[in-house]
């Protein structure tokens, strides 16, 4: 499957290779069971992306990151995440399929049945795990981890939480171009807004850039679910700009990326106690999505984003819409 980015910018293919890992485009459909206000709600189900039961936004990022790692002659990825990291597990599984080793530094988060099961999956994935416990200890451990995991004279490829580097962000530039194609094909009305959880920022930054490149007027609403990183409009817009510069350097030519006022809104009212903790509003949204739409959300990311969407719609903040909910939950 040819990437939309390569179709739009033919000069990119050699300098920014793409490795298809999932089956796109992911489905879109109305969600009448989640409508609490004047705007109709639609779903883009990126949980259906990927193979082997693992999909979601992590896979879209890895489609660009794995070729980039191999292009640089590296054989190991070093990254970080919480104890129940979907990002770390996806990196380990898909990296292993393509000859890459994965090293993960894991930060504490509340432990429930899902996190315990995820830790068992991580141990079975072949990833080398280091339990660094806190953000500060993780940062301090990185130089030691890099030195310890040189391979063939080369250091590991270092990736922050969630793979939200400019290369990783390309996954959701690509997804935005996919949304634009679905709008052109009549499968989806042009959304006034798209709502997604913000865990490390790459999905939101990619949507912001990709929607503007596609010529859509859709605004991005990011629901912050992580209190360990700086995730505000300025930071996410800067990440989108860095990705635009990467595209220019690799062969896309000059890009006119000038996000307007209101193109990105970041809301922080739905985090709850801290990263990894469920909220009552999120749990209600999760139960409602399952009962009314057979839609499986999880408590840390997507349930909080769905709760925010419903409340903002009640407040009329999306106008007449329609609003698109991006389901990024990977494990199925």
CSV table of C-alpha atoms in Angstrom, one decimal:
chain,number,residue,atom,x,y,z
A,1,UNK,CA,0.0,0.0,0.0
A,2,UNK,CA,1.5,3.3,-1.1
A,3,UNK,CA,1.6,5.9,1.7
A,4,UNK,CA,-0.5,9.0,1.2
A,5,UNK,CA,2.5,11.1,2.0
A,6,UNK,CA,4.5,9.5,-0.8
A,7,UNK,CA,1.7,10.0,-3.2
A,8,UNK,CA,1.5,13.7,-2.3
A,9,UNK,CA,5.3,14.2,-2.2
A,10,UNK,CA,7.0,11.7,-4.5
A,11,UNK,CA,10.5,13.0,-3.5
A,12,UNK,CA,10.0,11.6,0.0
A,13,UNK,CA,10.0,7.9,-0.7
A,14,UNK,CA,13.8,7.4,-0.8
A,15,UNK,CA,14.6,9.6,2.1
A,16,UNK,CA,11.6,8.8,4.3
A,17,UNK,CA,10.7,5.1,3.7
A,18,UNK,CA,7.4,3.7,4.9
A,19,UNK,CA,6.9,0.2,6.2
A,20,UNK,CA,3.2,-0.9,6.1
A,21,UNK,CA,2.3,-2.6,9.3
A,22,UNK,CA,-1.5,-2.2,9.3
A,23,UNK,CA,-4.6,-2.4,7.2
A,24,UNK,CA,-5.9,1.0,6.3
A,25,UNK,CA,-7.9,3.1,5.9
A,26,UNK,CA,-9.4,2.4,9.3
A,27,UNK,CA,-13.2,2.4,9.4
A,28,UNK,CA,-15.4,5.5,10.1
A,29,UNK,CA,-19.0,5.4,11.3
A,30,UNK,CA,-21.5,7.5,13.2
A,31,UNK,CA,-21.7,7.2,17.0
A,32,UNK,CA,-25.3,8.3,17.8
A,33,UNK,CA,-25.0,6.6,21.2
A,34,UNK,CA,-22.4,9.1,22.3
A,35,UNK,CA,-24.2,12.3,21.3
A,36,UNK,CA,-25.0,14.6,24.2
A,37,UNK,CA,-25.3,17.9,22.4
A,38,UNK,CA,-25.9,19.6,19.1
A,39,UNK,CA,-23.0,18.1,17.2
A,40,UNK,CA,-23.2,14.7,15.5
A,41,UNK,CA,-20.4,12.4,16.6
A,42,UNK,CA,-18.4,10.1,14.3
A,43,UNK,CA,-15.8,7.5,15.0
A,44,UNK,CA,-12.4,6.8,13.3
A,45,UNK,CA,-11.4,3.5,14.8
A,46,UNK,CA,-7.6,3.3,14.7
A,47,UNK,CA,-7.9,0.4,17.2
A,48,UNK,CA,-8.6,-1.7,14.1
A,49,UNK,CA,-5.1,-0.9,12.7
A,50,UNK,CA,-2.2,-3.3,12.9
A,51,UNK,CA,-1.9,-7.0,12.9
A,52,UNK,CA,-1.7,-9.8,15.5
A,53,UNK,CA,-4.4,-8.1,17.7
A,54,UNK,CA,-2.3,-5.0,18.3
A,55,UNK,CA,-3.3,-1.7,16.6
A,56,UNK,CA,-3.8,1.9,17.4
A,57,UNK,CA,-1.7,5.0,17.1
A,58,UNK,CA,1.5,3.3,18.1
A,59,UNK,CA,1.6,1.2,14.9
A,60,UNK,CA,1.2,4.2,12.6
A,61,UNK,CA,4.2,5.8,14.2
A,62,UNK,CA,6.3,2.6,13.9
A,63,UNK,CA,5.6,2.4,10.2
A,64,UNK,CA,7.9,5.4,9.8
A,65,UNK,CA,10.2,4.8,12.8
A,66,UNK,CA,11.3,1.2,12.1
A,67,UNK,CA,12.6,2.1,8.5
A,68,UNK,CA,14.3,5.2,10.0
A,69,UNK,CA,16.1,3.1,12.6
A,70,UNK,CA,17.2,0.6,10.0
A,71,UNK,CA,18.2,3.4,7.6
A,72,UNK,CA,20.7,4.6,10.2
A,73,UNK,CA,22.3,1.2,10.7
A,74,UNK,CA,21.0,0.8,14.2
A,75,UNK,CA,19.8,-2.5,15.6
A,76,UNK,CA,18.4,-1.5,19.0
A,77,UNK,CA,15.7,0.9,20.1
A,78,UNK,CA,15.8,2.4,23.6
A,79,UNK,CA,12.6,3.9,24.8
A,80,UNK,CA,10.6,4.7,27.9
A,81,UNK,CA,7.0,4.2,29.2
A,82,UNK,CA,4.8,3.3,32.1
A,83,UNK,CA,4.6,-0.2,33.5
A,84,UNK,CA,1.6,-0.9,31.3
A,85,UNK,CA,3.0,0.8,28.2
A,86,UNK,CA,1.2,-0.1,25.0
A,87,UNK,CA,3.9,1.9,23.1
A,88,UNK,CA,6.7,-0.2,24.6
A,89,UNK,CA,4.9,-3.5,23.8
A,90,UNK,CA,4.2,-2.5,20.2
A,91,UNK,CA,7.8,-1.4,19.7
A,92,UNK,CA,9.1,-4.7,21.0
A,93,UNK,CA,6.7,-6.8,19.0
A,94,UNK,CA,7.0,-5.0,15.6
A,95,UNK,CA,10.7,-4.3,16.1
A,96,UNK,CA,11.4,-8.0,16.7
A,97,UNK,CA,9.6,-8.9,13.5
A,98,UNK,CA,12.0,-6.6,11.6
A,99,UNK,CA,15.2,-7.6,13.3
A,100,UNK,CA,15.4,-4.9,16.0
A,101,UNK,CA,16.0,-5.3,19.7
A,102,UNK,CA,14.0,-3.2,22.2
A,103,UNK,CA,15.2,-1.8,25.5
A,104,UNK,CA,12.6,-0.2,27.8
A,105,UNK,CA,13.0,2.0,30.9
A,106,UNK,CA,9.7,1.6,32.8
A,107,UNK,CA,8.2,4.3,35.1
A,108,UNK,CA,5.7,3.4,37.9
A,109,UNK,CA,2.0,3.8,37.3
A,110,UNK,CA,-1.0,2.5,39.2
A,111,UNK,CA,-1.1,-1.3,39.0
A,112,UNK,CA,-4.4,-3.0,38.1
A,113,UNK,CA,-5.2,-6.2,36.3
A,114,UNK,CA,-4.5,-4.7,32.9
A,115,UNK,CA,-1.1,-3.4,33.9
A,116,UNK,CA,-0.2,-6.8,35.5
A,117,UNK,CA,-1.2,-8.6,32.2
A,118,UNK,CA,0.7,-6.0,30.2
A,119,UNK,CA,3.9,-6.6,32.2
A,120,UNK,CA,3.6,-10.3,31.4
A,121,UNK,CA,3.3,-9.5,27.7
A,122,UNK,CA,6.3,-7.2,27.9
A,123,UNK,CA,8.4,-9.9,29.5
A,124,UNK,CA,7.3,-12.4,26.8
A,125,UNK,CA,8.1,-9.9,24.0
A,126,UNK,CA,11.8,-10.3,24.3
A,127,UNK,CA,12.4,-6.6,25.3
A,128,UNK,CA,15.0,-5.9,27.9
A,129,UNK,CA,13.2,-4.2,30.8
A,130,UNK,CA,14.7,-1.8,33.4
A,131,UNK,CA,12.4,-0.6,36.2
A,132,UNK,CA,13.6,3.0,36.7
A,133,UNK,CA,10.4,3.9,38.7
A,134,UNK,CA,10.4,7.7,38.3
A,135,UNK,CA,10.9,10.3,35.6
A,136,UNK,CA,14.0,11.7,37.3
A,137,UNK,CA,15.7,8.3,37.7
A,138,UNK,CA,14.8,7.4,34.1
A,139,UNK,CA,16.5,10.6,32.8
A,140,UNK,CA,19.5,9.9,34.9
A,141,UNK,CA,19.8,6.3,33.7
A,142,UNK,CA,19.7,7.1,30.0
A,143,UNK,CA,23.4,7.7,29.4
A,144,UNK,CA,24.2,4.4,31.2
A,145,UNK,CA,21.5,2.6,29.2
A,146,UNK,CA,22.9,4.0,25.9
A,147,UNK,CA,26.5,2.9,26.8
A,148,UNK,CA,25.3,-0.5,27.9
A,149,UNK,CA,23.4,-1.2,24.7
A,150,UNK,CA,25.8,-0.3,21.9
A,151,UNK,CA,25.6,-2.8,19.1
A,152,UNK,CA,28.1,-3.2,16.2
A,153,UNK,CA,29.8,0.0,17.3
A,154,UNK,CA,26.5,2.0,17.2
A,155,UNK,CA,24.4,3.4,20.0
A,156,UNK,CA,20.7,2.5,20.3
A,157,UNK,CA,18.1,4.6,18.6
A,158,UNK,CA,16.7,6.8,21.4
A,159,UNK,CA,13.0,7.4,21.4
A,160,UNK,CA,11.0,9.3,24.0
A,161,UNK,CA,7.7,8.1,25.4
A,162,UNK,CA,5.1,7.3,22.8
A,163,UNK,CA,7.5,7.6,19.9
A,164,UNK,CA,6.6,11.3,19.5
A,165,UNK,CA,9.6,12.4,17.6
A,166,UNK,CA,9.2,14.3,14.3
A,167,UNK,CA,9.6,10.9,12.4
A,168,UNK,CA,7.0,9.3,14.6
A,169,UNK,CA,4.6,12.2,14.1
A,170,UNK,CA,4.5,11.3,10.4
A,171,UNK,CA,2.1,8.5,11.4
A,172,UNK,CA,-0.6,11.0,12.1
A,173,UNK,CA,0.2,13.3,9.3
A,174,UNK,CA,-0.5,10.2,7.2
A,175,UNK,CA,-3.7,9.5,9.1
A,176,UNK,CA,-4.9,13.0,8.5
A,177,UNK,CA,-4.4,12.6,4.8
A,178,UNK,CA,-6.3,9.3,5.1
A,179,UNK,CA,-9.2,11.2,6.8
A,180,UNK,CA,-9.2,13.7,3.9
A,181,UNK,CA,-9.4,10.9,1.4
A,182,UNK,CA,-12.4,9.4,3.3
A,183,UNK,CA,-14.1,12.9,3.2
A,184,UNK,CA,-13.5,13.2,-0.6
A,185,UNK,CA,-14.9,9.7,-1.1
A,186,UNK,CA,-18.1,10.6,0.9
A,187,UNK,CA,-17.5,8.1,3.7
A,188,UNK,CA,-17.3,10.8,6.3
A,189,UNK,CA,-18.5,14.4,6.4
A,190,UNK,CA,-15.7,17.0,6.9
A,191,UNK,CA,-15.4,17.2,10.7
A,192,UNK,CA,-15.5,20.6,12.4
A,193,UNK,CA,-13.3,19.1,15.2
A,194,UNK,CA,-11.4,15.9,15.9
A,195,UNK,CA,-11.0,14.8,19.5
A,196,UNK,CA,-8.2,12.6,20.7
A,197,UNK,CA,-6.3,11.8,23.9
A,198,UNK,CA,-2.9,13.4,24.4
A,199,UNK,CA,-0.3,11.1,26.0
A,200,UNK,CA,2.9,12.2,24.4
A,201,UNK,CA,1.8,14.6,21.8
A,202,UNK,CA,2.7,12.9,18.5
A,203,UNK,CA,-0.8,12.0,17.4
A,204,UNK,CA,-2.1,15.5,18.0
A,205,UNK,CA,0.8,17.3,16.4
A,206,UNK,CA,0.6,15.0,13.3
A,207,UNK,CA,-3.1,15.7,13.0
A,208,UNK,CA,-2.5,19.4,13.2
A,209,UNK,CA,0.0,19.3,10.4
A,210,UNK,CA,-1.7,16.7,8.3
A,211,UNK,CA,-5.1,18.3,8.3
A,212,UNK,CA,-3.6,21.7,7.1
A,213,UNK,CA,-1.6,19.9,4.4
A,214,UNK,CA,-4.8,18.2,3.3
A,215,UNK,CA,-6.7,21.4,3.0
A,216,UNK,CA,-9.3,20.5,5.7
A,217,UNK,CA,-10.6,23.1,8.1
A,218,UNK,CA,-10.9,20.6,10.9
A,219,UNK,CA,-9.7,21.8,14.3
A,220,UNK,CA,-7.9,19.5,16.7
A,221,UNK,CA,-8.9,19.0,20.3
A,222,UNK,CA,-6.4,17.2,22.5
A,223,UNK,CA,-7.5,15.9,25.9
A,224,UNK,CA,-4.4,15.7,28.1
A,225,UNK,CA,-4.1,12.4,30.1
A,226,UNK,CA,-0.4,12.6,31.1
A,227,UNK,CA,1.0,15.0,33.7
A,228,UNK,CA,4.6,13.9,33.3
A,229,UNK,CA,5.3,15.8,30.1
A,230,UNK,CA,4.7,19.4,28.9
A,231,UNK,CA,1.7,19.1,26.6
A,232,UNK,CA,0.3,22.5,25.7
A,233,UNK,CA,-0.6,24.3,22.4
A,234,UNK,CA,2.9,25.9,22.1
A,235,UNK,CA,4.8,22.6,22.6
A,236,UNK,CA,2.5,20.6,20.3
A,237,UNK,CA,2.6,23.2,17.6
A,238,UNK,CA,6.4,23.4,17.8
A,239,UNK,CA,6.5,19.6,17.3
A,240,UNK,CA,4.3,19.9,14.3
A,241,UNK,CA,6.6,22.6,12.9
A,242,UNK,CA,9.6,20.4,13.5
A,243,UNK,CA,7.9,17.6,11.5
A,244,UNK,CA,7.1,20.0,8.7
A,245,UNK,CA,10.8,21.0,8.6
A,246,UNK,CA,11.8,17.3,8.5
A,247,UNK,CA,9.5,16.8,5.5
A,248,UNK,CA,11.1,19.8,3.7
A,249,UNK,CA,14.6,18.5,4.4
A,250,UNK,CA,13.8,15.0,3.1
A,251,UNK,CA,12.3,16.1,-0.2
A,252,UNK,CA,8.8,17.5,0.2
A,253,UNK,CA,9.8,21.0,-0.9
A,254,UNK,CA,8.7,24.2,0.8
A,255,UNK,CA,5.6,23.7,3.0
A,256,UNK,CA,3.3,26.5,4.0
A,257,UNK,CA,2.3,25.4,7.5
A,258,UNK,CA,0.9,28.3,9.4
A,259,UNK,CA,-1.7,27.0,11.9
A,260,UNK,CA,-4.3,29.6,12.7
A,261,UNK,CA,-5.7,30.7,16.0
A,262,UNK,CA,-8.0,28.0,17.3
A,263,UNK,CA,-6.7,25.2,15.1
A,264,UNK,CA,-5.5,23.4,18.2
A,265,UNK,CA,-7.2,23.3,21.6
A,266,UNK,CA,-5.6,21.4,24.5
A,267,UNK,CA,-7.8,20.7,27.5
A,268,UNK,CA,-6.5,19.5,30.8
A,269,UNK,CA,-9.7,19.1,32.9
A,270,UNK,CA,-10.0,15.3,32.4
A,271,UNK,CA,-6.7,14.0,33.7
A,272,UNK,CA,-8.0,13.1,37.2
A,273,UNK,CA,-5.5,12.4,40.0
A,274,UNK,CA,-2.5,11.7,37.7
A,275,UNK,CA,-1.4,9.7,34.7
A,276,UNK,CA,-2.6,6.1,34.8
A,277,UNK,CA,-5.5,6.8,37.2
A,278,UNK,CA,-9.1,6.2,36.1
A,279,UNK,CA,-11.7,8.9,36.6
A,280,UNK,CA,-15.5,8.5,37.4
A,281,UNK,CA,-16.3,10.5,34.2
A,282,UNK,CA,-14.1,8.3,32.1
A,283,UNK,CA,-15.6,5.1,33.6
A,284,UNK,CA,-19.1,6.3,32.8
A,285,UNK,CA,-18.0,7.2,29.3
A,286,UNK,CA,-16.4,3.7,28.9
A,287,UNK,CA,-19.5,1.9,30.1
A,288,UNK,CA,-21.7,4.0,27.8
A,289,UNK,CA,-19.5,3.4,24.7
A,290,UNK,CA,-19.5,-0.4,25.3
A,291,UNK,CA,-23.3,-0.6,26.0
A,292,UNK,CA,-24.5,1.7,23.2
A,293,UNK,CA,-21.9,1.4,20.5
A,294,UNK,CA,-20.0,-1.8,21.2
A,295,UNK,CA,-16.9,0.4,21.4
A,296,UNK,CA,-14.1,-0.8,23.8
A,297,UNK,CA,-12.3,2.1,25.4
A,298,UNK,CA,-9.6,1.9,28.1
A,299,UNK,CA,-9.4,4.0,31.3
A,300,UNK,CA,-6.1,5.8,30.9
A,301,UNK,CA,-6.5,7.4,27.5
A,302,UNK,CA,-9.6,6.9,25.4
A,303,UNK,CA,-12.3,6.9,28.1
A,304,UNK,CA,-11.1,10.3,29.3
A,305,UNK,CA,-11.1,11.7,25.8
A,306,UNK,CA,-14.7,10.4,25.2
A,307,UNK,CA,-15.8,11.9,28.5
A,308,UNK,CA,-14.4,15.3,27.4
A,309,UNK,CA,-16.0,15.0,24.0
A,310,UNK,CA,-19.5,14.4,25.5
A,311,UNK,CA,-19.2,17.2,28.1
A,312,UNK,CA,-17.9,19.7,25.5
A,313,UNK,CA,-20.7,18.8,23.2
A,314,UNK,CA,-23.2,19.4,25.9
A,315,UNK,CA,-21.7,22.8,26.3
A,316,UNK,CA,-22.0,23.5,22.6
A,317,UNK,CA,-18.3,23.9,22.1
A,318,UNK,CA,-18.3,22.1,18.8
A,319,UNK,CA,-21.2,24.1,17.3
A,320,UNK,CA,-23.2,22.0,14.8
A,321,UNK,CA,-20.2,19.8,14.2
A,322,UNK,CA,-19.8,17.1,13.1
A,323,UNK,CA,-17.1,16.0,15.6
A,324,UNK,CA,-14.8,13.0,14.9
A,325,UNK,CA,-13.7,10.9,17.9
A,326,UNK,CA,-10.3,9.2,17.2
A,327,UNK,CA,-10.2,5.8,18.9
A,328,UNK,CA,-6.5,5.1,19.5
A,329,UNK,CA,-6.8,2.1,21.9
A,330,UNK,CA,-4.4,-0.6,20.6
A,331,UNK,CA,-5.0,-3.9,22.4
A,332,UNK,CA,-8.0,-5.8,21.1
